[in-house]
Amino acid sequence: MTTASTIRSVRAFTVRGGGADYHDQGDDHWIDDHIATPMAKYPEYRQSRQSFGINVLGTLVVEVEADDGTTGFAVTTAGEPGAYIVERHLARFVEGAPVTAIERIWDQMYSASLFYGRKGLVLNVISAIDLALWDLLGKLRQEPVYALIGGAVRDEQVFYATGSRPDLARKMGFIGGKMPVRHGPAEGAEGLTATVERFAAMREEVGPDFWLMADCWMSLDLDYATRLGLALREHGLRWIEEALPPDDYWGYSELRKRLPPDVLVTTGEHEATRWGFRLLLEMGCCDLIQPDVNWCGGLTELLKISALADSRGVLVVPHGSSVYSYHFAITRHNSPFSEFLMMHPQASEVVPMFSPLLLDEPVPVNGRLRVPDTPGFGVRLNPECVLARPYEH
Ligand SMILES: C[C@H](O)[C@H](O)[C@@H](O)[C@@H](O)C(=O)O
Ligand SMILES: [Mg+2]
């Protein structure tokens, strides 16, 4: 009887190399090859995002164990600082609580960390604990998480692919391809021309109907984003993503006004909580929001964010995040398609997004996926991935 079960312990582990910190890859990977970022104004940090620390945190693995020994887990981008926050601070709201007290635990974790949290790392940690609790509840009730939050509204989820090769993604059956923008304002007119030429060449490769998107990873300014959006529109740009830093709500609102309606403006992967997304929605910043369930506050918060968006007719297309977003999206009418991040170094094969950390991690086949009905999120930790527990309490 799950309502009587309590949480006996919560444990925080760290691991390096792929996993939830999917930017933590080896050399010669498309995801670290001269991609535009807010750091690109400094030439020494232009070639590689790892050079300025995009993979500095590593993966945090959170385990929660019920009094009958059943264990749930989840992962996020938080590494050692995240492990400290779990074991030294947030564990007190989890241990001893009923396994069903997910809402109360969430509110206590968020409220108790407001003085140093609100977004970023702390919300990544809260997300991982929240997702681990949902995994545990699913395992105790022998139900997949999607069945705990209302059940599937469609038989399968369709995906677009993010990576350097939309031409290959089209052949693999994905509904679209999102390319990273590689040049920002610091590289001047030549950089913008190079982006447009690369996009135009890709449009030639994929034909007129395949979705093509540009991911700017917070790297542009309003003027440059306007010019780039208009230039790429000539080659069938479906959306321009995260053109500006996440706190520039005013810039996004103005960009939305400046670009024609057939070019969608999207953002949200580095936004967190219902309040952050309410700001995006009420200021008219974007046409579609892209929360990451491992970063925005977890499934408990994403359900609230999704309802806000749904009330305004806005789609929620979660950023990456593997099974944690698949179990959510399959239950939401306003999440009709999802992102799949191509984590193969040349984006030429479909490999599990959080590889090598999770076993049984499902991947889209021919661009679509039926979410397995295995209890919880349906994945296991790979015992070959060596975990450390730096702050055992
Ligand atoms: C491909 C992008 O530069 C990022 O690496 C990616 O994590 C994210 O922005 C995305 O939308 O997948
Ligand atoms: Mg993105």
Tab-separated table of N, CA and C and ligand atoms in Angstrom, residues 22-23 30-31 35-36 49 54 160 162-163 178-181 215-217 241-242 269-270 290 295 319-320 339 341 353, ligand 1:
chain	number	residue	atom	x	y	z
A	22	TYR	N	25.012	16.204	-21.031
A	22	TYR	CA	25.284	15.642	-22.356
A	22	TYR	C	26.279	16.494	-23.150
A	23	HIS	N	26.622	17.683	-22.630
A	23	HIS	CA	27.692	18.454	-23.286
A	23	HIS	C	29.061	17.942	-22.862
A	30	TRP	N	30.149	17.028	-32.708
A	30	TRP	CA	29.499	18.195	-33.319
A	30	TRP	C	29.057	19.198	-32.253
A	31	ILE	N	28.689	18.693	-31.034
A	31	ILE	CA	28.067	19.576	-30.041
A	31	ILE	C	29.069	20.545	-29.420
A	35	ILE	N	30.288	26.466	-31.826
A	35	ILE	CA	28.875	26.845	-31.732
A	35	ILE	C	28.798	28.196	-31.037
A	36	ALA	N	27.970	29.094	-31.577
A	36	ALA	CA	27.856	30.450	-31.026
A	36	ALA	C	27.306	30.411	-29.607
A	49	ARG	N	32.821	25.086	-26.509
A	49	ARG	CA	32.048	25.495	-25.334
A	49	ARG	C	32.635	24.882	-24.065
A	54	ILE	N	31.154	24.634	-20.259
A	54	ILE	CA	29.768	24.149	-20.418
A	54	ILE	C	29.568	22.797	-19.741
A	160	TYR	N	11.552	15.796	-33.773
A	160	TYR	CA	12.531	16.434	-34.646
A	160	TYR	C	13.903	16.129	-34.047
A	162	THR	N	17.939	17.296	-33.210
A	162	THR	CA	18.894	18.413	-33.063
A	162	THR	C	20.292	17.879	-33.330
A	163	GLY	N	21.012	18.558	-34.213
A	163	GLY	CA	22.368	18.115	-34.518
A	163	GLY	C	22.890	18.802	-35.759
A	178	LYS	N	17.088	20.611	-36.296
A	178	LYS	CA	17.494	21.891	-35.689
A	178	LYS	C	19.015	21.937	-35.674
A	179	MET	N	19.559	22.978	-36.290
A	179	MET	CA	21.009	23.127	-36.378
A	179	MET	C	21.509	24.182	-35.395
A	180	PRO	N	22.642	23.962	-34.774
A	180	PRO	CA	23.220	25.018	-33.943
A	180	PRO	C	23.759	26.134	-34.831
A	181	VAL	N	23.499	27.367	-34.449
A	181	VAL	CA	24.099	28.520	-35.123
A	181	VAL	C	25.543	28.617	-34.642
A	215	ASP	N	19.177	27.012	-33.764
A	215	ASP	CA	19.327	27.116	-32.315
A	215	ASP	C	20.496	28.054	-32.019
A	216	CYS	N	20.216	29.168	-31.338
A	216	CYS	CA	21.229	30.217	-31.137
A	216	CYS	C	21.876	30.174	-29.766
A	217	TRP	N	21.395	29.335	-28.909
A	217	TRP	CA	21.966	29.109	-27.567
A	217	TRP	C	22.340	30.424	-26.875
A	241	GLU	N	15.548	29.741	-32.248
A	241	GLU	CA	15.494	29.295	-30.852
A	241	GLU	C	16.547	29.985	-29.994
A	242	GLU	N	16.088	30.378	-28.806
A	242	GLU	CA	16.973	30.941	-27.773
A	242	GLU	C	17.959	31.921	-28.385
A	269	GLU	N	14.555	26.675	-22.558
A	269	GLU	CA	15.318	25.555	-21.989
A	269	GLU	C	16.135	25.958	-20.767
A	270	HIS	N	16.456	27.250	-20.636
A	270	HIS	CA	17.196	27.714	-19.455
A	270	HIS	C	16.314	28.561	-18.549
A	290	GLN	N	10.003	25.753	-24.409
A	290	GLN	CA	10.841	24.558	-24.448
A	290	GLN	C	11.484	24.282	-23.088
A	295	TRP	N	15.569	20.543	-15.531
A	295	TRP	CA	16.112	21.848	-15.115
A	295	TRP	C	15.022	22.811	-14.647
A	319	HIS	N	12.706	20.640	-24.040
A	319	HIS	CA	14.095	20.502	-24.493
A	319	HIS	C	14.570	19.103	-24.140
A	320	GLY	N	15.164	18.392	-25.079
A	320	GLY	CA	15.815	17.095	-24.878
A	320	GLY	C	15.248	16.309	-23.703
A	339	GLU	N	11.683	16.905	-28.949
A	339	GLU	CA	13.059	17.015	-29.447
A	339	GLU	C	13.818	15.725	-29.151
A	341	LEU	N	17.895	14.813	-29.194
A	341	LEU	CA	19.248	15.329	-29.400
A	341	LEU	C	20.120	14.207	-29.936
A	353	MET	N	20.134	9.359	-25.623
A	353	MET	CA	20.564	10.728	-25.324
A	353	MET	C	21.475	10.794	-24.107
B	1	LIG	C1	22.541	22.301	-29.879
B	1	LIG	C2	22.484	23.404	-28.855
B	1	LIG	O1	23.612	24.242	-29.083
B	1	LIG	C3	22.554	22.897	-27.440
B	1	LIG	O2	23.731	22.140	-27.291
B	1	LIG	C4	21.364	22.061	-27.036
B	1	LIG	O3	21.596	21.510	-25.771
B	1	LIG	C5	20.066	22.790	-26.850
B	1	LIG	O4	20.093	24.155	-27.074
B	1	LIG	C6	18.929	22.152	-27.625
B	1	LIG	O5	17.942	22.840	-27.929
B	1	LIG	O6	19.026	20.913	-27.835
